[in-house]
Short mmCIF file of C-alpha atoms (C1' of nucleotides) in Angstrom, two decimals:
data_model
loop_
_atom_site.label_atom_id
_atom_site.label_comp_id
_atom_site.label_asym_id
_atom_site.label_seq_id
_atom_site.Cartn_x
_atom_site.Cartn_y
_atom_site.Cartn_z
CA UNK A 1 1.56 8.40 3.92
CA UNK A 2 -0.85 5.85 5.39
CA UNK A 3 -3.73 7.84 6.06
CA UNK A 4 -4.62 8.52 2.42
CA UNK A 5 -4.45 4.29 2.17
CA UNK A 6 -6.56 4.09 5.57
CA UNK A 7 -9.18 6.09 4.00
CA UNK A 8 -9.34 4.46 1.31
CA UNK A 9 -9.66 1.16 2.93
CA UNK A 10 -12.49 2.76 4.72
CA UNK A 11 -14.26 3.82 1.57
CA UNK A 12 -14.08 0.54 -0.45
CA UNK A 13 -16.42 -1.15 2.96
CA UNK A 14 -18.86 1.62 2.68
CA UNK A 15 -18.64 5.37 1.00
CA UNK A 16 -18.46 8.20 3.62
CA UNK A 17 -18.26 11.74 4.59
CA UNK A 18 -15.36 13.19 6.06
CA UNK A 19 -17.46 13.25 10.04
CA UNK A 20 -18.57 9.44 9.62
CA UNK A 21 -14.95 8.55 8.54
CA UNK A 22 -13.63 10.33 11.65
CA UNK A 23 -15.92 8.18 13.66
CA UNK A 24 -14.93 5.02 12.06
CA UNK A 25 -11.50 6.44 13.39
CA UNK A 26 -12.52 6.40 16.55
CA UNK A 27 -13.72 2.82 16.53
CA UNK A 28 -12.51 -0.75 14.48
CA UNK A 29 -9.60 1.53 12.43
CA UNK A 30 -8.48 3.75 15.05
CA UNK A 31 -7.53 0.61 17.38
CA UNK A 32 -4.41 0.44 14.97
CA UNK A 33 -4.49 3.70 12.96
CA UNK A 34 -6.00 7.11 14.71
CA UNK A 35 -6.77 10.35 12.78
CA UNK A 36 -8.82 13.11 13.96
CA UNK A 37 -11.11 14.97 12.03
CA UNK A 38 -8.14 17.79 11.02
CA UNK A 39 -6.56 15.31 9.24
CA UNK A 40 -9.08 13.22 7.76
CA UNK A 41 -10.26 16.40 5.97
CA UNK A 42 -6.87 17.61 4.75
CA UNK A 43 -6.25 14.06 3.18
CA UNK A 44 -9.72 14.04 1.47
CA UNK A 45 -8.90 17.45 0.01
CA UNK A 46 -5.21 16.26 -1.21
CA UNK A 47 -7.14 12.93 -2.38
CA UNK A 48 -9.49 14.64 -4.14
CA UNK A 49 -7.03 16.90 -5.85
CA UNK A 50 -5.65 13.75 -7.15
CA UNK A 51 -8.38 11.91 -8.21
CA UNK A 52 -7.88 9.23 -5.74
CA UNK A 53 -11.45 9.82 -4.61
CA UNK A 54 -14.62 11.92 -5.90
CA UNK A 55 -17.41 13.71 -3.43
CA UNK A 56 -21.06 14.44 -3.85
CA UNK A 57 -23.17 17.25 -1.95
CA UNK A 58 -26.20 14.88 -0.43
CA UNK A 59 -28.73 16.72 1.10
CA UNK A 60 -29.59 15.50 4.39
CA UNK A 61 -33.37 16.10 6.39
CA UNK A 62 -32.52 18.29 9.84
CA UNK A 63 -29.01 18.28 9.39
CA UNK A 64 -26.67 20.16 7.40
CA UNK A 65 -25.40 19.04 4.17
CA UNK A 66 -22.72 15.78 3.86
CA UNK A 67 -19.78 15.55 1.18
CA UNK A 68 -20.26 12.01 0.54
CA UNK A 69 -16.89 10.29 -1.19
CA UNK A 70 -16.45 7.45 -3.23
CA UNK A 71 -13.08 6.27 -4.31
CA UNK A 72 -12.28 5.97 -8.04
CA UNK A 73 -10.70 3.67 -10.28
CA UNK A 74 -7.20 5.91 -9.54
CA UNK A 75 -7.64 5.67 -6.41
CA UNK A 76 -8.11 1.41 -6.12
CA UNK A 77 -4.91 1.25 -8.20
CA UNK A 78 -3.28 3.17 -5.20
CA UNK A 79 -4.28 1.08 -2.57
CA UNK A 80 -3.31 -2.13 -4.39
CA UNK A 81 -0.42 -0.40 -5.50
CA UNK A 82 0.54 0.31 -1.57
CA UNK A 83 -0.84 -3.31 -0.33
CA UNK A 84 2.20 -4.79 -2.21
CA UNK A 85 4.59 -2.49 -0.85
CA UNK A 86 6.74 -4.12 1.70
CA UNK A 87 5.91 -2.18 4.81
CA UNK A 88 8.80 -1.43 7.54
CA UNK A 89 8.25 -2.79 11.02
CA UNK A 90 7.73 0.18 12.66
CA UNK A 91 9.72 0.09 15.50
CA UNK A 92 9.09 0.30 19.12
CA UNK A 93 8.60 4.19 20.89
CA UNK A 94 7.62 3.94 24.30
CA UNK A 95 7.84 6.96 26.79
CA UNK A 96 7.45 4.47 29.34
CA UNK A 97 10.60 2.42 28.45
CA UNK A 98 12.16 5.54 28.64
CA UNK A 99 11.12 6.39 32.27
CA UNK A 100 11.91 2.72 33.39
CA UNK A 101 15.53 3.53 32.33
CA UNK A 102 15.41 6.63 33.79
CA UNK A 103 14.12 6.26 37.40
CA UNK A 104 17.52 4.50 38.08
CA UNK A 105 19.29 7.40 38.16
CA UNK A 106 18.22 9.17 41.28
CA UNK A 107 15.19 8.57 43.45
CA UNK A 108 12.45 8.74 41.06
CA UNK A 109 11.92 4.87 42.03
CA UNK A 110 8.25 4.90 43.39
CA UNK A 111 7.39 7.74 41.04
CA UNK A 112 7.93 5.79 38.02
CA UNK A 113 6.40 2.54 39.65
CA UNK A 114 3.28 4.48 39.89
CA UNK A 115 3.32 5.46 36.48
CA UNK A 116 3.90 2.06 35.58
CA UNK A 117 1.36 0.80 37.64
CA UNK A 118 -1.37 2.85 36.18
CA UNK A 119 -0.40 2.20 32.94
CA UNK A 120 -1.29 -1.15 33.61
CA UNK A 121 -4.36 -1.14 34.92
CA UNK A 122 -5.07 0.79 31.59
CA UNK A 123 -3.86 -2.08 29.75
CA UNK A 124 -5.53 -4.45 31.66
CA UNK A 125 -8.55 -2.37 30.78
CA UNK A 126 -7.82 -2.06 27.24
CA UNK A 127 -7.89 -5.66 26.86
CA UNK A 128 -10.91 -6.77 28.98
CA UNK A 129 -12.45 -4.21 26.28
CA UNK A 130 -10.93 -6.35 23.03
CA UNK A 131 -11.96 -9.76 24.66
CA UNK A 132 -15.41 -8.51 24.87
CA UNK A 133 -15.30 -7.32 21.84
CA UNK A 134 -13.94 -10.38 20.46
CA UNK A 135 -16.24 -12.85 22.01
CA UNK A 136 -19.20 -10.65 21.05
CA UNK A 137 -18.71 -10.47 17.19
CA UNK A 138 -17.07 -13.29 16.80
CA UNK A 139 -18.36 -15.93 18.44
CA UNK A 140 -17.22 -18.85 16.17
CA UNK A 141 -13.87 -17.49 14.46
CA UNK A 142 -13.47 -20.65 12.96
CA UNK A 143 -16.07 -20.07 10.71
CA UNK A 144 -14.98 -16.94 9.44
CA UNK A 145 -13.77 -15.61 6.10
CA UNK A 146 -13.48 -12.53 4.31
CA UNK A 147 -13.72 -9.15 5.65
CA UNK A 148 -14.81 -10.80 8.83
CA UNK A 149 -11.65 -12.66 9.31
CA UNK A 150 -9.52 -10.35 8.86
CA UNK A 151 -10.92 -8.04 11.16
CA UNK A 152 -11.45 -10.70 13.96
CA UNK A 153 -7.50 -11.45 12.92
CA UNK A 154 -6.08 -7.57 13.41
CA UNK A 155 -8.90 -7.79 16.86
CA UNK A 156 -6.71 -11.25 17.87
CA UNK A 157 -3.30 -8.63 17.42
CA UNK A 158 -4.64 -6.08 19.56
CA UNK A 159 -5.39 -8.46 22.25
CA UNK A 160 -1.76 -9.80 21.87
CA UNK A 161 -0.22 -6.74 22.21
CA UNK A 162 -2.08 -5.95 24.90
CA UNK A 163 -0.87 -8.88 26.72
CA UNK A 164 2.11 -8.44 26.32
CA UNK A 165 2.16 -5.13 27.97
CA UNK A 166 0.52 -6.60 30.60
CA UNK A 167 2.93 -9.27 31.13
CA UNK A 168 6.07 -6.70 30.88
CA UNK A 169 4.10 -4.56 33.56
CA UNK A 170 3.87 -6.86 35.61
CA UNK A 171 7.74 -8.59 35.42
CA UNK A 172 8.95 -5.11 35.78
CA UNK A 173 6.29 -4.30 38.95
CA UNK A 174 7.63 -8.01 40.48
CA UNK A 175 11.20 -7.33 39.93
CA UNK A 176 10.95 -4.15 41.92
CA UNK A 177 8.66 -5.13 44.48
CA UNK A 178 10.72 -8.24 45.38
CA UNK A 179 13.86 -5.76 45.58
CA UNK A 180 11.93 -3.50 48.10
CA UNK A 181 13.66 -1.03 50.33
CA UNK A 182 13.27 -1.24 53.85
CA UNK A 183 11.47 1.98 53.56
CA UNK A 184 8.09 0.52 51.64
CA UNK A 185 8.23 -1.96 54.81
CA UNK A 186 7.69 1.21 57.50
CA UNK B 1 8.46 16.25 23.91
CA UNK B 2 10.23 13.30 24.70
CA UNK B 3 13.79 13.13 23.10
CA UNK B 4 14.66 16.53 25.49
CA UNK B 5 14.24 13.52 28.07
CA UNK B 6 16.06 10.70 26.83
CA UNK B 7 18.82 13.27 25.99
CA UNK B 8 18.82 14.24 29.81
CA UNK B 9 18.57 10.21 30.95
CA UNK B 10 21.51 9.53 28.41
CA UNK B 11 23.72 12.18 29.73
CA UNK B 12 22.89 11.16 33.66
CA UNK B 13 24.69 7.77 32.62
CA UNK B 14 27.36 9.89 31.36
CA UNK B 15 28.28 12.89 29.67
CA UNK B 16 28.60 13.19 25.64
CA UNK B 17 28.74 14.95 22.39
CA UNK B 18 26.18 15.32 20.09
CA UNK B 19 27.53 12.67 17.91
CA UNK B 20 28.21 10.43 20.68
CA UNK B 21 24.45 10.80 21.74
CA UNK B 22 23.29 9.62 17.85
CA UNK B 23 25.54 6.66 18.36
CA UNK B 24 23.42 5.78 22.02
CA UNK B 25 20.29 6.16 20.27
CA UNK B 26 21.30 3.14 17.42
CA UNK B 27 21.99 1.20 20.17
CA UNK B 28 20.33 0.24 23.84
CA UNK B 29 17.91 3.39 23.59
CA UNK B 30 17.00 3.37 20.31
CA UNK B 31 15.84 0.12 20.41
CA UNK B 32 12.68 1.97 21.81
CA UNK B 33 13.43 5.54 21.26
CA UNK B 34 15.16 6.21 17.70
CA UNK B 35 16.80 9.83 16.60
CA UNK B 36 19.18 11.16 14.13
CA UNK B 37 21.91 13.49 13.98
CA UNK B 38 19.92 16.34 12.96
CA UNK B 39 17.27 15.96 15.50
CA UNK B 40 19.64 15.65 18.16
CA UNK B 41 21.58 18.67 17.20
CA UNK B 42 18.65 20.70 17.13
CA UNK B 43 17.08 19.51 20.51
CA UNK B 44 20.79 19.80 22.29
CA UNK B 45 20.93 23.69 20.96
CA UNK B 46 17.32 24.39 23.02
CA UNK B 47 18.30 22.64 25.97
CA UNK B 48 21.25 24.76 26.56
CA UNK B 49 19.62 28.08 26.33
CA UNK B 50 16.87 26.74 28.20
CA UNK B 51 19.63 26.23 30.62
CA UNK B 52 18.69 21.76 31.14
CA UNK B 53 22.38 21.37 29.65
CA UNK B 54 25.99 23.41 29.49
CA UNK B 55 28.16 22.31 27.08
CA UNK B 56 31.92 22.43 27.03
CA UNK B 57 34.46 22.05 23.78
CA UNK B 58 36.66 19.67 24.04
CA UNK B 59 40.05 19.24 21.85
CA UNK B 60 41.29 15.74 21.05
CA UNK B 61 44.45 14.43 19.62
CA UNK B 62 43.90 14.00 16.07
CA UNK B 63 40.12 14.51 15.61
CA UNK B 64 37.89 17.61 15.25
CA UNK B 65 36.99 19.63 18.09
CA UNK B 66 33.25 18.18 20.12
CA UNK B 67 31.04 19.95 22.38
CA UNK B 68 30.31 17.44 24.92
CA UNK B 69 27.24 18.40 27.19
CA UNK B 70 26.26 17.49 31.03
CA UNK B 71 23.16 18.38 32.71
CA UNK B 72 22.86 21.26 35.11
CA UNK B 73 20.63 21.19 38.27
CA UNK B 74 17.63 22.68 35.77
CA UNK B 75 17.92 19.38 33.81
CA UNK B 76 17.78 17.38 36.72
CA UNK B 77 14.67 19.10 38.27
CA UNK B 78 12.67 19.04 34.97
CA UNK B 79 14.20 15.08 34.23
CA UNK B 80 12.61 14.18 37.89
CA UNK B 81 9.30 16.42 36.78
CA UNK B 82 8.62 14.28 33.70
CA UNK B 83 9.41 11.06 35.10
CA UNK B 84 7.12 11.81 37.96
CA UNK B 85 4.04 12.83 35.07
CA UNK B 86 1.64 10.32 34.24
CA UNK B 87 2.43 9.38 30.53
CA UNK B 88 -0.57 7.97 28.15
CA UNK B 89 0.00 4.58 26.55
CA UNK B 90 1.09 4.68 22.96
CA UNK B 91 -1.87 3.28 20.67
CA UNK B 92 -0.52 0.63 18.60
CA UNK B 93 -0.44 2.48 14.89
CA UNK B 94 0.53 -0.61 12.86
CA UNK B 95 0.68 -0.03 8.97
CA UNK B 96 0.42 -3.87 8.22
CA UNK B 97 -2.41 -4.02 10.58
CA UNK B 98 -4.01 -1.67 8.05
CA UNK B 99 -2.67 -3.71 4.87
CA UNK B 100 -4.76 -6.87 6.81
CA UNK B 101 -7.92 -4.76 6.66
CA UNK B 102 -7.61 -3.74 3.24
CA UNK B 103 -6.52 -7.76 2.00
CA UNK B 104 -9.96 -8.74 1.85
CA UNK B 105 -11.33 -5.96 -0.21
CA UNK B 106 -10.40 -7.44 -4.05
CA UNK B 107 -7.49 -9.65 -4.90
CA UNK B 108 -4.66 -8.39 -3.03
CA UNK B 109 -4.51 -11.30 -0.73
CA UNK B 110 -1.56 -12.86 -2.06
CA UNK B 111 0.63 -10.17 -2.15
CA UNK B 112 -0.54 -9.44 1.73
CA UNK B 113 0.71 -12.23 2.89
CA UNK B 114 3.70 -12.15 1.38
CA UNK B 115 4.07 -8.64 3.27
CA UNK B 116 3.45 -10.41 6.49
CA UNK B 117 5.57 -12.79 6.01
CA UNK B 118 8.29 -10.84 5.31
CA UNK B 119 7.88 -8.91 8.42
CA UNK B 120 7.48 -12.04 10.34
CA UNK B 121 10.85 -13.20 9.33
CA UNK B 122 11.90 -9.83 10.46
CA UNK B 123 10.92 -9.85 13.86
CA UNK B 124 12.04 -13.77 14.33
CA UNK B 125 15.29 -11.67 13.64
CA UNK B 126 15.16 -9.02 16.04
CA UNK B 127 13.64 -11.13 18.60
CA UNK B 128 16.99 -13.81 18.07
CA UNK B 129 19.04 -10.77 18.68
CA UNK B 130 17.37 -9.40 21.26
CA UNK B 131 17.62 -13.14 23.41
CA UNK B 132 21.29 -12.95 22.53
CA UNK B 133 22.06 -9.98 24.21
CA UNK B 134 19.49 -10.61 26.98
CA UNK B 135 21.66 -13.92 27.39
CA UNK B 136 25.18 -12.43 26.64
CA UNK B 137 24.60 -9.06 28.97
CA UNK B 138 22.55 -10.64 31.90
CA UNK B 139 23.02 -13.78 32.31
CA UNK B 140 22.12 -14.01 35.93
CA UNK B 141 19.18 -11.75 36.43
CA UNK B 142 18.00 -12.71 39.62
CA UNK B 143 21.27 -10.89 41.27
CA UNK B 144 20.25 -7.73 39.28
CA UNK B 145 19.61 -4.44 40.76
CA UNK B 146 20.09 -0.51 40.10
CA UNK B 147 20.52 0.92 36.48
CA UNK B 148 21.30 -2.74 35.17
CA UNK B 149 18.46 -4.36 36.62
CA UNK B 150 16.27 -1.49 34.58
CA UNK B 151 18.42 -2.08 31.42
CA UNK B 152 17.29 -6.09 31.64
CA UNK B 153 13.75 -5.27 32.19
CA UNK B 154 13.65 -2.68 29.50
CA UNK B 155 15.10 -5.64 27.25
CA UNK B 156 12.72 -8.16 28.55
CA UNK B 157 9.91 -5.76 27.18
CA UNK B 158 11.39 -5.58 24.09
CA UNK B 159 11.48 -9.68 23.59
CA UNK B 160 7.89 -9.56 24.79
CA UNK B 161 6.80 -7.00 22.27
CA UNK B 162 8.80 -9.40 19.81
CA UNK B 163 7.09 -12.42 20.63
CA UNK B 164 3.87 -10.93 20.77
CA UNK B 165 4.29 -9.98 17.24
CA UNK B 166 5.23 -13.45 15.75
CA UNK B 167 2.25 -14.76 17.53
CA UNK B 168 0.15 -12.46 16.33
CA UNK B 169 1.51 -12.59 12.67
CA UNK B 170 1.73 -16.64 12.92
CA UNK B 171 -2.10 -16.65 13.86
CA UNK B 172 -2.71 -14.59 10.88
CA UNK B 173 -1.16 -16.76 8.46
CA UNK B 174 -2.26 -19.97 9.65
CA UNK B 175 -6.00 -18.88 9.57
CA UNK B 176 -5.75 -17.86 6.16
CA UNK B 177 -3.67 -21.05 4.76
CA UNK B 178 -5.85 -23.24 6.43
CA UNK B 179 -8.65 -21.40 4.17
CA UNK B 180 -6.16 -21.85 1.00
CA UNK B 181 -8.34 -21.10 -2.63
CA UNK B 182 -7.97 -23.67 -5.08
CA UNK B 183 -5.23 -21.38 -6.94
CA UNK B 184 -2.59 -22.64 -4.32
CA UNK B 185 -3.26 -26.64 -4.92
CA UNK B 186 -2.67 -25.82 -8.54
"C1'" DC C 1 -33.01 33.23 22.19
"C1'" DG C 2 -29.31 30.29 23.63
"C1'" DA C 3 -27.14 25.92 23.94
"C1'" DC C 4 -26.05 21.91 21.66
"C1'" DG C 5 -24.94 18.72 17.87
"C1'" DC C 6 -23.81 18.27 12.97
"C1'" DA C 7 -20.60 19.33 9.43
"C1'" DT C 8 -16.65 21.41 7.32
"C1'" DG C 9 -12.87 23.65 7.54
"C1'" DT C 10 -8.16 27.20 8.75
"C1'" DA C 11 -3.97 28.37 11.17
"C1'" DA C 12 -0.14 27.78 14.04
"C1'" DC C 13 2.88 24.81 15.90
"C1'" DC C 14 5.88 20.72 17.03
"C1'" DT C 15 8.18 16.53 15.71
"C1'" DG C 16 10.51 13.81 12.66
"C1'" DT C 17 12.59 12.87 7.94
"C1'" DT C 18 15.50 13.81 4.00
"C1'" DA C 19 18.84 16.22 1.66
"C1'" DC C 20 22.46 19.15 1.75
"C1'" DA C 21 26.60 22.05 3.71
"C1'" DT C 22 30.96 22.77 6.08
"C1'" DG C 23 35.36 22.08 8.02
"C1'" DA C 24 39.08 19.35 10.20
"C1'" DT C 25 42.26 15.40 10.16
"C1'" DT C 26 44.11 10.98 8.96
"C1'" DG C 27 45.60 7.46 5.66
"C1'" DG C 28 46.54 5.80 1.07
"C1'" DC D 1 45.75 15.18 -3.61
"C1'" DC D 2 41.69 12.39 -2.67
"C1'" DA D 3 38.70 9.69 0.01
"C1'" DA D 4 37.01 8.56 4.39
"C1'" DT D 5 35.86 9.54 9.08
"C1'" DC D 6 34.74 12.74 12.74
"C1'" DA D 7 31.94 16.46 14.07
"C1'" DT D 8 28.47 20.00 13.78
"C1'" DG D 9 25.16 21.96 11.71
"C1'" DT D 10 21.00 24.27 7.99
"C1'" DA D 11 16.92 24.00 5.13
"C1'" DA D 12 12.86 22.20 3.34
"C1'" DC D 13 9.17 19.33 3.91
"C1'" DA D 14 5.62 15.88 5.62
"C1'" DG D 15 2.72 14.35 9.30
"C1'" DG D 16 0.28 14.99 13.51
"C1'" DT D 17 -1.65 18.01 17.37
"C1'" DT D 18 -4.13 21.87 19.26
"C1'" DA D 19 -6.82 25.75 19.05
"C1'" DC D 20 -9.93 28.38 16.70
"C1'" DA D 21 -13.69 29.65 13.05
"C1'" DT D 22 -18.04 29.19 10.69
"C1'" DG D 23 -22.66 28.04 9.54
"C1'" DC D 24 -26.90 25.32 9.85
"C1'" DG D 25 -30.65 23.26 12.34
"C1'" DT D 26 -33.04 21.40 16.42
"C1'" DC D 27 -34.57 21.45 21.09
"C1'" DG D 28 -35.75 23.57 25.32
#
DNA sequence: CGACGCATGTAACCTGTTACATGATTGG
DNA sequence: CCAATCATGTAACAGGTTACATGCGTCG
């Protein structure tokens, strides 16, 4: 039950309606927590229900009308109810562990190195992305505090992850490649 | 629909119940691929009528009867399918990545970084299993190759993925007890 | 008028989780 | 006999995904 906390997270840096939340989904948030807008609107229904959160109708020039929510005093107990909560380590689930085990069982060998190699160029992607990111807003994270360290911190643990894929990729890609058949050499 | 999968790379090491599947997946595959009982059950009963598995039951000397399952030539063809398919990289979905977001917003900082720290501890646990077993199982990996050589690098990923997170969760508590409020001094 | 973007939803489905049910056999 | 272990399930629910529905307003 993380979205409802995700929301409200959203909502205490600036109120929304349930189309701009879904954006802010697609950006900072949704690096570490995606929703789409299915969700998002179930949860603000269920939220609303329970007085987590209140909406007003705001009228809007050329457009159609907004629900615009604010979250109430119920609904800041929650969420510093739930930051204190010890939260699991969620643990790793990876399709592509999975194939790596797999392709030793017959010969899906180059099929799965392909897979494994275009998974890394998306990582390697991924993270040229977060450094940019990175080095634009944050130019000088040792200056930082508040809001804006904290999201240049959970920036910093996107890029780390990221490495580390890459790294894995590529000890996996060199430990097959230096094992090659005689047929890759034809 | 990726348990059908593991199911099918599990039983291409060797054939098994249903209960002797759950035990696999709390050890060497569920480190990135958990599943219980019930799910396991459920998934086993449509692969056999879609034909991927045939199951047989076998009596044993002083335990209940068990069905133990091996893959048919369907299994195989739709096990080489799916490891030949391109499969998208997981986004990391990180609850305490979310609790970091939400720290800064009124005065839940302490009890945030007690959270973190608690998980860091955890993974400095995992990852000190993890090199044990790395060091017990393999403790030549150069002369690798075949299924064991996957099994390592499947490992390897995991003490990346480890590492990555202390880091990451280090980083995060440094930066904000190098900023310690006056409250801590006291 | 028709296509597109904004804005809010509904419905069906799949996966995974939690709790419960059943029966057999061994060991105390 | 009772508890524990082995072994196989059922049922109910929560969360996430995919496809579809609806209505308004602007722009060409």
């Amino acid at each position: 039950m993380a979205l409802e906390h995700a929301i409200l997270i959203s909502l205490s840096e600036r109120a929304a309606s349930g189309l701009e939340l879904t954006r802010r989904f697609d950006k900072s948030i949704g690096f570490f927590w995606s929703a789409t807008h299915q969700q998002i609107y179930r949860v603000l229904a269920r939220m609303e229900k329970d007085g987590w959160i209140t909406s007003t109708v705001v009228a809007q020039q050329g457009r159609p009308d907004k629900k615009v929510y604010v979250f109430s005093a119920d609904g800041h107990a929650a969420l510093a109810q739930w930051l204190a909560e010890p939260t699991p380590n969620s643990p790793l689930r990876s399709e592509l562990a999975l194939k790596m085990r797999g392709a030793s069982n017959a010969d899906h060998r180059e099929a799965v190195l392909d897979v494994v190699r275009t998974n890394l160029a998306d990582h390697q992607t991924r993270l040229g992305f977060y450094e940019q990111l990175c080095k634009q807003d944050y130019p000088a994270p040792d200056s930082l505090s508040g809001r804006e360290l904290d999201q240049y911190l959970v920036l910093r643990g996107g890029i780390r992850m990221e490495q580390g894929w890459i790294e894995w990729l590529t000890e996996y890609l060199a430990a097959h490649e230096s094992r090659t058949t005689s047929k890759d050499t034809a």
